[in-house]
Coordinates of C-alpha atoms and ligand atoms in Angstrom, one line a residue:
M1 CA 6.5 51.8 -66.8
S2 CA 4.9 48.5 -67.2
S3 CA 3.2 47.5 -70.4
K4 CA 0.9 45.1 -72.1
S5 CA 2.6 45.3 -75.4
G6 CA 6.0 43.9 -76.1
P7 CA 8.6 43.0 -78.7
W8 CA 6.7 39.9 -79.8
C9 CA 4.1 41.6 -82.0
R10 CA 6.4 41.5 -85.1
A11 CA 4.2 41.9 -88.2
A12 CA 2.5 38.6 -88.5
D13 CA 0.9 40.1 -91.7
M14 CA -1.9 38.0 -93.1
S15 CA -0.4 34.7 -92.1
K16 CA -2.6 31.9 -90.7
C17 CA -2.2 29.9 -87.5
R18 CA -0.6 26.5 -88.3
S19 CA -3.1 24.7 -86.1
C20 CA -6.5 26.3 -86.9
R21 CA -5.9 28.6 -89.9
A22 CA -7.2 31.6 -88.0
P23 CA -5.3 34.9 -88.4
A24 CA -1.9 34.5 -86.6
V25 CA -0.7 36.9 -83.9
I26 CA 2.9 35.7 -83.9
D27 CA 5.5 34.1 -86.1
L28 CA 7.9 31.7 -84.5
P29 CA 10.7 31.0 -87.0
R30 CA 12.2 28.2 -84.9
H31 CA 9.0 26.3 -85.3
N32 CA 8.7 27.5 -88.9
A33 CA 5.1 28.5 -88.2
H34 CA 2.6 31.2 -87.2
F35 CA 0.2 30.8 -84.3
C36 CA -3.0 32.4 -83.1
A37 CA -3.3 33.4 -79.4
E38 CA -5.1 30.2 -78.4
H39 CA -2.6 27.9 -80.1
L40 CA 0.4 29.9 -78.9
E41 CA -0.9 29.4 -75.4
Q42 CA -1.2 25.7 -76.0
L43 CA 2.3 25.5 -77.3
C44 CA 3.7 27.3 -74.3
R45 CA 1.8 25.0 -71.9
R46 CA 3.1 22.0 -73.8
Q47 CA 6.7 23.1 -73.6
F48 CA 6.3 24.0 -69.9
R49 CA 4.8 20.6 -69.0
R50 CA 7.5 18.8 -71.1
A51 CA 10.3 20.6 -69.1
V52 CA 8.6 19.8 -65.8
D53 CA 8.1 16.1 -66.7
D54 CA 11.4 15.4 -68.5
F55 CA 13.4 16.8 -65.6
A56 CA 11.1 15.6 -62.8
M57 CA 11.0 19.2 -61.5
F58 CA 8.0 18.9 -59.1
S59 CA 4.5 17.4 -58.8
H60 CA 1.1 18.7 -57.8
D61 CA 1.8 17.5 -54.2
D62 CA 4.7 19.9 -53.8
T63 CA 4.6 23.5 -52.4
I64 CA 6.4 25.8 -54.8
L65 CA 8.1 29.1 -54.0
V66 CA 8.2 31.2 -57.1
A67 CA 10.9 33.9 -57.3
V68 CA 9.2 36.9 -59.0
S69 CA 11.0 40.0 -60.1
G70 CA 8.2 41.9 -61.9
G71 CA 9.6 41.0 -65.4
K72 CA 7.7 39.0 -68.0
D73 CA 9.4 35.6 -67.4
S74 CA 8.8 35.2 -63.7
L75 CA 5.2 36.5 -63.9
A76 CA 4.4 34.3 -66.9
L77 CA 5.8 31.4 -64.9
W78 CA 3.7 32.1 -61.8
D79 CA 0.6 32.5 -64.0
M80 CA 1.4 29.1 -65.7
L81 CA 1.9 27.3 -62.4
A82 CA -1.2 28.8 -60.8
T83 CA -3.4 28.0 -63.8
E84 CA -2.0 24.5 -64.1
G85 CA -3.2 23.9 -60.5
Y86 CA 0.1 24.0 -58.6
S87 CA 0.3 25.2 -55.0
T88 CA 2.5 28.4 -55.1
V89 CA 3.6 31.3 -53.1
G90 CA 5.5 34.2 -54.8
L91 CA 8.7 35.6 -53.4
Y92 CA 9.7 39.2 -54.3
I93 CA 13.0 40.6 -53.1
G94 CA 13.3 44.4 -52.8
L95 CA 16.9 45.0 -54.0
G96 CA 16.8 48.7 -53.5
I97 CA 17.6 49.5 -57.1
G98 CA 15.9 52.9 -57.2
R99 CA 12.7 53.4 -59.0
Y100 CA 13.1 50.2 -60.9
S101 CA 12.7 48.3 -57.7
D102 CA 9.7 50.4 -56.5
E103 CA 7.9 49.9 -59.8
S104 CA 8.7 46.1 -59.9
H105 CA 7.3 45.7 -56.4
D106 CA 4.1 47.5 -57.3
V107 CA 3.6 45.4 -60.4
V108 CA 4.2 42.1 -58.6
A109 CA 1.9 43.1 -55.7
A110 CA -0.9 44.0 -58.2
F111 CA -0.4 40.7 -60.1
A112 CA -0.8 38.7 -56.9
A113 CA -3.7 40.7 -55.6
D114 CA -5.6 40.5 -58.9
R115 CA -5.3 36.7 -58.9
G116 CA -5.7 36.1 -55.2
L117 CA -2.2 34.6 -55.0
K118 CA 0.0 34.7 -51.9
L119 CA 3.1 36.9 -52.0
R120 CA 6.0 37.1 -49.6
T121 CA 8.2 40.2 -49.8
V122 CA 11.7 40.5 -48.4
D123 CA 13.2 43.9 -48.5
L124 CA 17.0 43.8 -48.3
R125 CA 17.4 47.2 -46.7
T126 CA 14.6 46.7 -44.1
E127 CA 15.5 43.1 -43.2
H128 CA 19.2 43.0 -43.7
G129 CA 20.3 46.6 -43.5
F130 CA 21.7 47.2 -47.0
D131 CA 20.8 47.3 -50.7
V132 CA 22.4 46.2 -53.9
P133 CA 23.9 49.6 -55.0
T134 CA 25.5 50.0 -51.5
A135 CA 26.8 46.5 -51.6
A136 CA 28.3 47.1 -55.1
R137 CA 30.1 50.2 -53.8
V138 CA 31.4 48.5 -50.7
T139 CA 32.7 45.4 -52.4
A140 CA 34.0 47.3 -55.5
R141 CA 32.6 44.6 -57.6
V142 CA 29.9 44.5 -60.3
P143 CA 26.4 44.9 -58.7
C144 CA 25.2 41.5 -60.1
S145 CA 27.7 39.7 -57.9
S146 CA 26.3 40.8 -54.5
C147 CA 22.8 40.8 -55.9
G148 CA 23.1 37.2 -57.1
L149 CA 24.6 36.1 -53.7
S150 CA 21.8 37.9 -51.8
K151 CA 19.0 36.5 -54.0
R152 CA 20.3 32.9 -53.7
H153 CA 20.7 33.2 -49.9
I154 CA 17.1 34.6 -49.5
F155 CA 15.6 32.0 -51.8
D156 CA 17.2 29.3 -49.7
E157 CA 16.3 30.8 -46.4
V158 CA 12.6 31.5 -47.2
A159 CA 12.2 28.0 -48.7
R160 CA 13.8 26.4 -45.7
D161 CA 11.8 28.4 -43.1
G162 CA 8.5 28.0 -45.0
G163 CA 9.0 24.3 -45.6
F164 CA 8.8 24.6 -49.4
D165 CA 9.6 21.6 -51.6
V166 CA 11.2 23.6 -54.4
V167 CA 12.2 27.1 -55.5
V168 CA 11.5 27.9 -59.1
T169 CA 12.8 30.8 -61.2
G170 CA 11.8 32.2 -64.6
H171 CA 15.1 31.6 -66.5
N172 CA 14.1 31.0 -70.1
L173 CA 15.8 29.3 -73.0
D174 CA 17.6 32.5 -74.1
D175 CA 19.0 33.0 -70.6
E176 CA 20.2 29.5 -70.2
A177 CA 21.8 29.4 -73.7
A178 CA 23.6 32.7 -72.9
V179 CA 24.9 31.3 -69.6
L180 CA 26.0 28.1 -71.4
F181 CA 27.7 30.1 -74.1
G182 CA 29.7 32.1 -71.5
N183 CA 30.7 28.9 -69.6
A184 CA 31.7 27.2 -72.8
L185 CA 33.8 30.2 -74.0
R186 CA 35.8 29.9 -70.8
W187 CA 35.5 26.1 -70.6
D188 CA 34.4 26.4 -67.1
V189 CA 33.8 22.7 -66.5
E190 CA 32.6 23.2 -62.9
Y191 CA 29.9 25.6 -64.0
L192 CA 29.0 23.5 -67.0
R193 CA 28.6 20.5 -64.8
R194 CA 26.1 22.3 -62.6
Q195 CA 24.1 23.9 -65.4
A196 CA 21.0 21.8 -65.1
P197 CA 17.3 22.8 -65.3
V198 CA 16.8 21.1 -61.9
L199 CA 19.2 20.9 -58.9
P200 CA 18.1 18.3 -56.3
A201 CA 17.8 19.3 -52.6
R202 CA 21.0 18.9 -50.7
G203 CA 20.9 19.0 -46.9
R204 CA 19.7 22.5 -46.0
F205 CA 19.6 23.7 -49.7
P206 CA 16.1 23.3 -51.3
R207 CA 15.5 21.8 -54.8
K208 CA 15.7 24.4 -57.5
A209 CA 14.0 24.3 -60.9
K210 CA 13.7 26.4 -64.1
P211 CA 10.5 25.3 -65.8
L212 CA 10.8 27.8 -68.7
V213 CA 14.0 26.4 -70.2
R214 CA 12.1 25.2 -73.4
L215 CA 10.6 28.7 -74.0
T216 CA 12.1 31.8 -75.4
E217 CA 12.0 35.4 -74.3
R218 CA 9.8 36.4 -77.1
E219 CA 7.3 33.6 -76.4
M220 CA 7.1 34.7 -72.8
A221 CA 6.5 38.3 -73.8
A222 CA 3.7 37.0 -76.1
W223 CA 2.3 34.9 -73.2
C224 CA 2.0 38.0 -71.1
V225 CA 0.2 39.9 -73.8
I226 CA -2.2 37.1 -74.4
R227 CA -2.9 36.5 -70.7
G228 CA -3.3 40.2 -69.9
I229 CA -0.3 40.3 -67.6
D230 CA 1.2 43.7 -66.8
Y231 CA 4.9 43.5 -66.4
V232 CA 7.9 45.8 -66.1
V233 CA 9.3 46.1 -69.6
E234 CA 12.5 48.0 -68.6
E235 CA 15.4 45.8 -67.6
C236 CA 17.3 46.2 -64.4
P237 CA 19.5 49.3 -64.9
M238 CA 22.5 47.3 -63.6
A239 CA 22.2 44.8 -66.4
I240 CA 23.2 47.3 -69.1
G241 CA 26.5 46.3 -70.6
N242 CA 27.0 43.1 -68.6
R243 CA 28.6 40.0 -70.1
H244 CA 25.3 38.0 -70.1
H245 CA 23.8 40.6 -72.3
T246 CA 26.6 40.4 -74.8
Y247 CA 26.3 36.6 -75.0
K248 CA 22.6 36.9 -75.6
E249 CA 23.1 39.5 -78.4
A250 CA 25.7 37.2 -80.0
L251 CA 23.3 34.2 -80.0
A252 CA 20.5 36.4 -81.3
V253 CA 22.6 37.2 -84.4
V254 CA 23.1 33.5 -85.1
E255 CA 19.4 32.8 -84.3
A256 CA 18.3 35.5 -86.8
T257 CA 20.1 33.8 -89.7
S258 CA 19.6 30.2 -88.5
P259 CA 16.4 29.8 -86.5
G260 CA 16.4 27.0 -83.9
T261 CA 20.2 27.3 -83.3
T262 CA 19.7 28.5 -79.7
A263 CA 17.4 25.7 -78.8
A264 CA 19.7 23.1 -80.5
F265 CA 22.7 24.5 -78.6
Y266 CA 21.1 24.4 -75.1
L267 CA 18.8 21.4 -75.4
G268 CA 21.6 19.5 -77.2
F269 CA 23.9 20.2 -74.3
L270 CA 21.4 18.9 -71.8
D271 CA 20.8 15.8 -73.9
R272 CA 24.3 14.8 -75.0
M273 CA 26.9 16.8 -73.1
A274 CA 25.6 17.1 -69.6
P275 CA 25.5 13.3 -69.0
L276 CA 29.2 13.1 -69.8
L277 CA 30.0 15.8 -67.3
A278 CA 27.9 14.4 -64.5
T279 CA 29.7 13.2 -61.4
T280 CA 28.5 12.3 -57.9
A281 CA 26.4 14.8 -56.2
D282 CA 28.0 17.9 -54.6
E283 CA 28.8 17.6 -51.0
E284 CA 26.9 20.0 -48.8
P285 CA 29.2 22.1 -46.6
V286 CA 29.0 20.6 -43.1
E287 CA 29.7 23.9 -41.4
L288 CA 26.7 26.1 -40.6
C289 CA 27.0 29.9 -40.5
R290 CA 27.1 30.9 -36.9
S291 CA 25.1 34.0 -37.7
C292 CA 22.2 32.7 -39.8
G293 CA 22.5 28.9 -39.7
A294 CA 22.8 28.5 -43.4
P295 CA 25.5 26.1 -44.8
S296 CA 28.6 28.3 -44.8
G297 CA 31.5 26.3 -46.2
S298 CA 33.9 28.9 -44.9
S299 CA 36.7 28.5 -42.3
D300 CA 35.6 31.4 -40.2
G301 CA 32.1 30.0 -39.7
V302 CA 30.3 32.9 -41.3
C303 CA 28.6 32.5 -44.7
A304 CA 29.3 34.9 -47.7
F305 CA 25.9 36.6 -47.3
C306 CA 26.4 37.4 -43.7
R307 CA 29.9 38.7 -44.4
L308 CA 28.5 41.0 -47.1
A309 CA 25.6 42.2 -44.9
E310 CA 28.1 42.9 -42.1
R311 CA 30.1 45.2 -44.3
A312 CA 27.4 46.8 -46.4
S313 CA 24.9 47.5 -43.5
T314 CA 27.4 49.9 -41.8
A315 CA 28.1 51.8 -45.0
T316 CA 26.3 55.0 -46.0
P317 CA 23.5 54.1 -48.4
V318 CA 24.5 54.7 -52.1
P319 CA 21.8 55.7 -54.6
V320 CA 21.6 53.5 -57.7
E321 CA 22.7 56.4 -60.0
M322 CA 26.1 56.4 -58.3
V323 CA 27.0 52.8 -59.3
L324 CA 25.9 53.0 -62.9
S325 CA 28.3 53.6 -65.8
R326 CA 27.8 56.9 -67.6
G327 CA 25.7 55.3 -70.4
A328 CA 23.6 53.2 -68.0
R329 CA 23.0 56.2 -65.9
R330 CA 21.8 58.3 -68.8
R331 CA 19.4 55.5 -69.8
Y332 CA 18.2 55.1 -66.3
I333 CA 17.3 58.8 -66.1
E334 CA 15.6 58.7 -69.5
Q335 CA 13.5 55.8 -68.3
W336 CA 12.8 56.7 -64.7
G337 CA 13.2 60.4 -64.5
D338 CA 15.9 62.6 -63.0
A339 CA 17.6 61.6 -59.8
P340 CA 17.5 63.4 -56.5
A341 CA 20.7 65.3 -55.7
T342 CA 23.6 62.8 -55.4
E343 CA 27.2 63.1 -54.1
G344 CA 29.2 64.5 -57.0
D345 CA 29.1 63.5 -60.6
T346 CA 31.5 60.7 -61.3
D347 CA 31.1 58.0 -63.8
G348 CA 29.6 56.1 -60.9
R349 CA 31.7 53.0 -61.1
P350 CA 31.8 51.1 -57.8
Ligands
Q46_401 S1 18.6 42.2 -60.8 FE1 20.6 41.9 -59.8 FE2 19.9 41.1 -62.2 FE3 20.0 43.7 -61.7 S2 21.7 43.7 -60.3 FE4 22.3 42.2 -61.8 S3 21.6 40.3 -60.9 S4 20.9 42.7 -63.5 S5 18.8 39.3 -62.9
ZN402 ZN1 -4.9 28.6 -84.0
ZN403 ZN1 25.0 33.5 -42.7

């Protein structure tokens, strides 16, 4: 289900590259220009370096833990970091989301093996006794909530145990603009205040950075094609219909009529609004979880991840099909084939 072609190859007709006049492979309306493969790669590297430097994300002396999902953004990021000479280890988390997770792991493992890169895999079910669909059912909340909590916990834990200086993720400009849009619609000042491309280390929490914040989804898909990176094109089946998606689609409508708006919205926020919201650094919770030793911040001395693991690991495993809405389930079966027999046929809501 992975692919080397993507949504980027919109007809570039007979247009010429802005830099060298060779036939173009992509049009980038926000730059009001077309580019050949070589100059698109240069542009992406420039934007990557600018983000790393402007926000002092990391240096060549740091050891970097790269969160990789098998999608285009995280693999493009790992490729960029490795080819720019950074010291990296990939981290793949097996979330137990049916065949989507199986395929994602295969793609990430092949990427690492082909390039001689080191990969660490943490499987939620094997190492913590539960998976995302089961957690969604047990908590009766949207899957992304226990998924996000688990991923953050594991990023922190692996970074701490492995002595990494920084954890990086493949969030791109479109992702960050959609999050900003959602936070602004609700005027969630606390989230707005923390929406930065780099978060400094605090006590037992490692530094976190998003080096792709100046690059769009389409540019990352094009990067993968140019660099011969096989990635999982299908999205996580749990993402279908979530709010983040809706915000992205809304911004895409504006971007289509007014190219550059998404970048102006997000980068303008970082430049002009974020400094006004900045206050003193967040306090790290003093309490440590009595089960895993992570900062807990809760009165009962157990962190949110350990509380989730305790509940979900004793529940009967739930297949992914059972926690998808009817539409998402239909799409999942179209993409990944029919499911094994499942308990009943409900609309699958957790
Ligand atoms: S993997 Fe997890 Fe995402 Fe799937 S369940 Fe939601 S948070 S959509 S990035
Ligand atoms: Zn060119
Ligand atoms: Zn814990």
